[in-house]
CSV table of N, CA and C in Angstrom, one decimal:
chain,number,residue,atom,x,y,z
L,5,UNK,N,17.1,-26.7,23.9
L,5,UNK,CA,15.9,-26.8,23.0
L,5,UNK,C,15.6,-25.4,22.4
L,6,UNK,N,15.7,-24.4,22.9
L,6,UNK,CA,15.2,-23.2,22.5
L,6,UNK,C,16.5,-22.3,21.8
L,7,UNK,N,17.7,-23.3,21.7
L,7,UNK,CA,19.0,-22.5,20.4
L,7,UNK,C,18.4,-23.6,19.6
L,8,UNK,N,18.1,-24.9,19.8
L,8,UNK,CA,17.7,-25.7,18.6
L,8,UNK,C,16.6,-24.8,17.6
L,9,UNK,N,15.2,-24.4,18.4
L,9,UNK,CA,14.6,-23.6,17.8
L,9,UNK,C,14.9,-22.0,17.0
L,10,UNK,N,15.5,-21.5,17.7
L,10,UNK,CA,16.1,-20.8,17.1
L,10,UNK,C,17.0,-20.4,15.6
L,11,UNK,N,17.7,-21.7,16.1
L,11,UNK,CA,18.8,-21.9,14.6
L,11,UNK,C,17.9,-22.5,13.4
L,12,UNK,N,17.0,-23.0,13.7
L,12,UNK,CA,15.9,-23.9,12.7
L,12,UNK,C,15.5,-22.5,11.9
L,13,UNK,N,14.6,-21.6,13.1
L,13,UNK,CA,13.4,-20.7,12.7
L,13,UNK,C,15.2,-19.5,11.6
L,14,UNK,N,16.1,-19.6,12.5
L,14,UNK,CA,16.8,-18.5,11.3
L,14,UNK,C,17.4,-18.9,10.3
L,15,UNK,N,17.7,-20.1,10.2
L,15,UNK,CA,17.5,-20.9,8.9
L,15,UNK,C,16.9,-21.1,7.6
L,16,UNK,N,15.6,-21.0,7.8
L,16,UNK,CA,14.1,-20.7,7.5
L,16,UNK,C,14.3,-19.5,7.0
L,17,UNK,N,15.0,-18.3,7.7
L,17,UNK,CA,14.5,-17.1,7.6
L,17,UNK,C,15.7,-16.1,6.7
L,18,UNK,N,16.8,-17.0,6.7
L,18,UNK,CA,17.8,-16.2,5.3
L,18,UNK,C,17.9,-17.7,3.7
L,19,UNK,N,18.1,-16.4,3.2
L,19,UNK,CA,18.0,-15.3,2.9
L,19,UNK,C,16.5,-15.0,2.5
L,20,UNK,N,16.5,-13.8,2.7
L,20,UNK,CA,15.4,-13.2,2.6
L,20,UNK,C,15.0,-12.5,1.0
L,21,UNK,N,15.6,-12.2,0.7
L,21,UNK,CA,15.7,-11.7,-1.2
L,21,UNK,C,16.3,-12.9,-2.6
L,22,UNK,N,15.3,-13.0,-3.6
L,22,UNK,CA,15.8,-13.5,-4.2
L,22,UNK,C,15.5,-13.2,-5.7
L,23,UNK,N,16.0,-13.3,-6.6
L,23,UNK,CA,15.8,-12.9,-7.9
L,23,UNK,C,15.2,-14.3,-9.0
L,24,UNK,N,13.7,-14.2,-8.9
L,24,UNK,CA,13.6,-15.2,-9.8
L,24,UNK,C,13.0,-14.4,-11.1
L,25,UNK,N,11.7,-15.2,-11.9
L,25,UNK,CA,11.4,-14.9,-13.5
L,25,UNK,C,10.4,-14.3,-12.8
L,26,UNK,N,9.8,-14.4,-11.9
L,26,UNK,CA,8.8,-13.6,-11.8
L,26,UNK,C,8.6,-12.3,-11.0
L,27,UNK,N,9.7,-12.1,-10.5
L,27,UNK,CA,10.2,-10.8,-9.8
L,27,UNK,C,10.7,-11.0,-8.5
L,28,UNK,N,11.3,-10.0,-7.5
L,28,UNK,CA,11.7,-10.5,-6.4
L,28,UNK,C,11.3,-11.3,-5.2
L,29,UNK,N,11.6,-12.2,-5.2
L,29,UNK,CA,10.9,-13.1,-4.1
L,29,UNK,C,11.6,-12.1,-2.7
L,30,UNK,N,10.4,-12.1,-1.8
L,30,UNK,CA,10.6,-11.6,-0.5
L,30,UNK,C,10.2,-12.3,1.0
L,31,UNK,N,10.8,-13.1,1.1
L,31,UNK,CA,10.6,-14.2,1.7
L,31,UNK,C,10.6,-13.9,3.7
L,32,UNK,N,9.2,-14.2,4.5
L,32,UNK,CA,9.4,-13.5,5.6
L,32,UNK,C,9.3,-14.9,6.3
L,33,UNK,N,8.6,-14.7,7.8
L,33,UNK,CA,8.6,-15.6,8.7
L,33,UNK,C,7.7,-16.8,8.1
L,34,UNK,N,6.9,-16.1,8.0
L,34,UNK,CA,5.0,-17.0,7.5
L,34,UNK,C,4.7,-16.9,6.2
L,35,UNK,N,5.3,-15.8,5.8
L,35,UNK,CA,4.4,-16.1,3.8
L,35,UNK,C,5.9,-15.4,3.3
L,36,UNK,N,5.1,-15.4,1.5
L,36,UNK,CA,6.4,-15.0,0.8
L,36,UNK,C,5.5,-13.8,-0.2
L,37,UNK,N,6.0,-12.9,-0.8
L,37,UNK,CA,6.0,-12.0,-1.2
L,37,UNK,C,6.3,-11.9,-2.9
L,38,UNK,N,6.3,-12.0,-3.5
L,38,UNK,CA,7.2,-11.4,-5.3
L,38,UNK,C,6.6,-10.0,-5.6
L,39,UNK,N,7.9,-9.3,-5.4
L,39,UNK,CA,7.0,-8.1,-5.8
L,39,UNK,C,8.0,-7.6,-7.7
L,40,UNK,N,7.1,-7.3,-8.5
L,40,UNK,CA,7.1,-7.3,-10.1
L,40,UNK,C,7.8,-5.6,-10.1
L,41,UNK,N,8.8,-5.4,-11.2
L,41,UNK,CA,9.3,-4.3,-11.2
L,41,UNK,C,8.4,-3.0,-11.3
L,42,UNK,N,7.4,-3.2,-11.4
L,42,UNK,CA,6.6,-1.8,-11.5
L,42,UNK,C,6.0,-1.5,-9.7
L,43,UNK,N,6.0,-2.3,-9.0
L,43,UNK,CA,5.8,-2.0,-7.4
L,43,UNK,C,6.9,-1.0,-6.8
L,44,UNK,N,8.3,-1.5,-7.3
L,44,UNK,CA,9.4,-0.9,-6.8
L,44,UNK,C,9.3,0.4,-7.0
L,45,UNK,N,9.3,1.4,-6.0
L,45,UNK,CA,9.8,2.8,-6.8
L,45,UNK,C,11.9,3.0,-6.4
L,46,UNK,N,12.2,2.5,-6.1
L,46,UNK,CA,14.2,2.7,-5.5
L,46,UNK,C,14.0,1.7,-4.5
L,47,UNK,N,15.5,1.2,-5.0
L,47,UNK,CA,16.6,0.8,-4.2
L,47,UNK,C,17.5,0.6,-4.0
L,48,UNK,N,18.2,0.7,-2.4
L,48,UNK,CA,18.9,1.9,-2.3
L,48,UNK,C,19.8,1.3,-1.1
L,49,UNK,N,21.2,1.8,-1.2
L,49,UNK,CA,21.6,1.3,0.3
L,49,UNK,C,22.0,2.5,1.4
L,50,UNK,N,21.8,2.1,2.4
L,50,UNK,CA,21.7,3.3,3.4
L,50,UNK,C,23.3,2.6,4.6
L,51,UNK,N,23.9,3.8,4.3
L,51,UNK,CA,25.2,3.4,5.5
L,51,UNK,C,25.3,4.0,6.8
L,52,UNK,N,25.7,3.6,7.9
L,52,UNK,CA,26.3,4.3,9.3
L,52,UNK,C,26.8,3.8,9.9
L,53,UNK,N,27.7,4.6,10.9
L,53,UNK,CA,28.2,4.0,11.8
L,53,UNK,C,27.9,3.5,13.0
L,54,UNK,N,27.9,2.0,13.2
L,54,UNK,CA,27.0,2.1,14.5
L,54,UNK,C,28.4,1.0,15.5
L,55,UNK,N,28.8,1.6,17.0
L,55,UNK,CA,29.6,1.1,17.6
L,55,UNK,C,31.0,0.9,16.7
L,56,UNK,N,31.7,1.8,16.3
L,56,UNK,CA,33.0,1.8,15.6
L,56,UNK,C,33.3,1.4,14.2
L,57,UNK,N,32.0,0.8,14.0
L,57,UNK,CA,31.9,0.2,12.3
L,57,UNK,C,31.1,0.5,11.6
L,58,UNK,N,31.2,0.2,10.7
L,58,UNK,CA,30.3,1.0,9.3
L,58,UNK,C,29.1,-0.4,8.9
L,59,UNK,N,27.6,-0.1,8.8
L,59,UNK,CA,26.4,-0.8,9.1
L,59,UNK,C,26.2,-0.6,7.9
L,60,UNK,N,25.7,-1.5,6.8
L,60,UNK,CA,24.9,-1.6,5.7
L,60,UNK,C,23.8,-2.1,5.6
L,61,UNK,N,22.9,-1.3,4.8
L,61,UNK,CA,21.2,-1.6,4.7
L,61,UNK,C,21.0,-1.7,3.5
L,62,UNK,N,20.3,-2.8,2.9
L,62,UNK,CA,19.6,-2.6,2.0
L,62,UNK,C,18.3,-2.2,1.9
L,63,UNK,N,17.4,-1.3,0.8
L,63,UNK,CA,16.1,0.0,1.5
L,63,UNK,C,15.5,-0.5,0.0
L,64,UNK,N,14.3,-1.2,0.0
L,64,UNK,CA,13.4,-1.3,-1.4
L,64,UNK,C,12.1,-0.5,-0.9
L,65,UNK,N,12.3,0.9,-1.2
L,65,UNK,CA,10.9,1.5,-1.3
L,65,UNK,C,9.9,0.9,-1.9
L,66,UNK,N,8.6,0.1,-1.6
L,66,UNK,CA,8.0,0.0,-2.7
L,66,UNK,C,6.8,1.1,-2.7
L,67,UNK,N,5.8,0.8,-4.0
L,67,UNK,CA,4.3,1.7,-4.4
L,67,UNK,C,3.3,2.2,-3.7
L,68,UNK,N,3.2,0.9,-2.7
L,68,UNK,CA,2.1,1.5,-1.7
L,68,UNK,C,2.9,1.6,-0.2
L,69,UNK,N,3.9,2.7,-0.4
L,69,UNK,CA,3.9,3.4,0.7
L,69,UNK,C,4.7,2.2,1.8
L,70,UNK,N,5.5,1.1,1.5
L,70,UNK,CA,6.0,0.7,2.5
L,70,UNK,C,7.4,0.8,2.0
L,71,UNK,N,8.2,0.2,3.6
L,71,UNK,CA,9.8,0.3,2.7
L,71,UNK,C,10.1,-0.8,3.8
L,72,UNK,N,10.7,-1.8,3.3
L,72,UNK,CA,11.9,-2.8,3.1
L,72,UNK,C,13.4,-2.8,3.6
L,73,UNK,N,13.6,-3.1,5.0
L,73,UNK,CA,14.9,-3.1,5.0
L,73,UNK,C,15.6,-4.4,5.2
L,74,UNK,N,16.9,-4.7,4.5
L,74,UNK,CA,17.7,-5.9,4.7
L,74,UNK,C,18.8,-5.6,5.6
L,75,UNK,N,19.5,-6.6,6.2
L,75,UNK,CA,20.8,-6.2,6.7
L,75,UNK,C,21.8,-7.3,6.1
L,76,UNK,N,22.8,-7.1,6.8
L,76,UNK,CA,23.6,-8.6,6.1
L,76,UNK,C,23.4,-9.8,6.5
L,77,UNK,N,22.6,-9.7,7.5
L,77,UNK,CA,22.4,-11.1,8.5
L,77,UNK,C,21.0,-11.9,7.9
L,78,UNK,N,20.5,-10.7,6.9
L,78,UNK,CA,19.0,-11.0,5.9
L,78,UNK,C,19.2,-11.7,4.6
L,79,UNK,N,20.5,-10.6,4.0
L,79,UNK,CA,20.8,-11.2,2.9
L,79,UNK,C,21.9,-12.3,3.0
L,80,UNK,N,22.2,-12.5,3.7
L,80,UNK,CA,23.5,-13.5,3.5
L,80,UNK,C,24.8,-13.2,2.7
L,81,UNK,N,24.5,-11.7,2.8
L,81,UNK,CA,25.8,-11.4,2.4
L,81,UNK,C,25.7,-10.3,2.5
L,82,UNK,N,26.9,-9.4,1.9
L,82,UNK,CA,27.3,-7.5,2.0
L,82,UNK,C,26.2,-7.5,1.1
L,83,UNK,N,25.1,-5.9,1.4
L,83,UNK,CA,24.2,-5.3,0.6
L,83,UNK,C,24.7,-4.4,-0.5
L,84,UNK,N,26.1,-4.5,-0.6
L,84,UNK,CA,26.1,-4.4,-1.7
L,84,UNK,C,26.9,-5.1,-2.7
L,85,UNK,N,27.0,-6.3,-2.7
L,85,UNK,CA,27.2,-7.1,-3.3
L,85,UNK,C,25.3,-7.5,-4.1
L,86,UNK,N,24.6,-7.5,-3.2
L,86,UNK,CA,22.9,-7.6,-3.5
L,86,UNK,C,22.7,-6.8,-4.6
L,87,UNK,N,23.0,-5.5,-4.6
L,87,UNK,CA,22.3,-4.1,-5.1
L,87,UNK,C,23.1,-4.9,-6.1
L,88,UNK,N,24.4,-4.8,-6.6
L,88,UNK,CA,25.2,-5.1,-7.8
L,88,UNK,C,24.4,-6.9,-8.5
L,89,UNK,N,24.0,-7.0,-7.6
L,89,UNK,CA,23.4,-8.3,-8.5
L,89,UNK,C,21.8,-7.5,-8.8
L,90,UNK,N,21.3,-6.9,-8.2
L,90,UNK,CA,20.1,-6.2,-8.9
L,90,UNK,C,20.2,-5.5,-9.9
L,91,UNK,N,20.8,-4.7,-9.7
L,91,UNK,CA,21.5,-3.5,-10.8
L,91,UNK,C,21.7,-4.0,-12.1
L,92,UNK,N,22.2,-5.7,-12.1
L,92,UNK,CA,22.5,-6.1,-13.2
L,92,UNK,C,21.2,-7.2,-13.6
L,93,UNK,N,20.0,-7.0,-13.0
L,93,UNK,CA,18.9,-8.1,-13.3
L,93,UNK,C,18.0,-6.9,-13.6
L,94,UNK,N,18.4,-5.4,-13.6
L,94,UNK,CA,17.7,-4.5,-13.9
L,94,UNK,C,16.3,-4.0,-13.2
L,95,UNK,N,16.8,-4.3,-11.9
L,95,UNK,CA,15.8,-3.5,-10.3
L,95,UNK,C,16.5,-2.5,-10.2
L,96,UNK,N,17.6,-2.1,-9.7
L,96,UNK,CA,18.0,-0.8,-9.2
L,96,UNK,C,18.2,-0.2,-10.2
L,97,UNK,N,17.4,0.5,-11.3
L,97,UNK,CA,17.4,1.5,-11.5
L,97,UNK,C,15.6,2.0,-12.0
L,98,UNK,N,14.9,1.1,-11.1
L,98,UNK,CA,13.3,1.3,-11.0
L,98,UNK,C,13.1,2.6,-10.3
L,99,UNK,N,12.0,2.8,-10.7
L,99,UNK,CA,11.8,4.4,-10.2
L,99,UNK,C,11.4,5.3,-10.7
């Protein structure tokens, strides 16, 4: 019962970023988010090594002072595959 719940609740919970007309949807447990290009100040991907392999982050600083991290298991895919689809909907290069 509680992998049933599980797989439901992370279901629910990717992807977490999305690109619609009204700016990034940011989608969490309990509410959703759209933040409009003028919130954003950078984003950015941050790499390391963690246990033999190389860890990708996706990092959306926004305006008031918070920051945003994705991983791949957030976005549903490599973060930078994400950045390259922002980059070209004209987010990453806010700031």
């Amino acid at each position: 019962m509680g992998l049933l719940v599980f797989a439901t609740l992370s279901w629910r919970a990717r992807p977490k970023l999305a690109i619609t007309d009204d700016g990034l949807l940011i989608r969490g447990w309990w509410r959703t988010e759209v933040l409009e290009r003028s919130d954003i100040k950078i984003i950015r991907i941050t790499e390391f090594r963690r246990i033999a392999r190389k860890v990708r982050l996706l990092e959306i600083d926004i305006v008031d002072d918070r920051l945003l991290v994705f991983t791949r298991w957030d976005l549903g895919t490599d973060p930078l595959n994400v950045l390259d689809a922002l980059t070209a909907a004209g987010y990453a290069g806010s700031g």
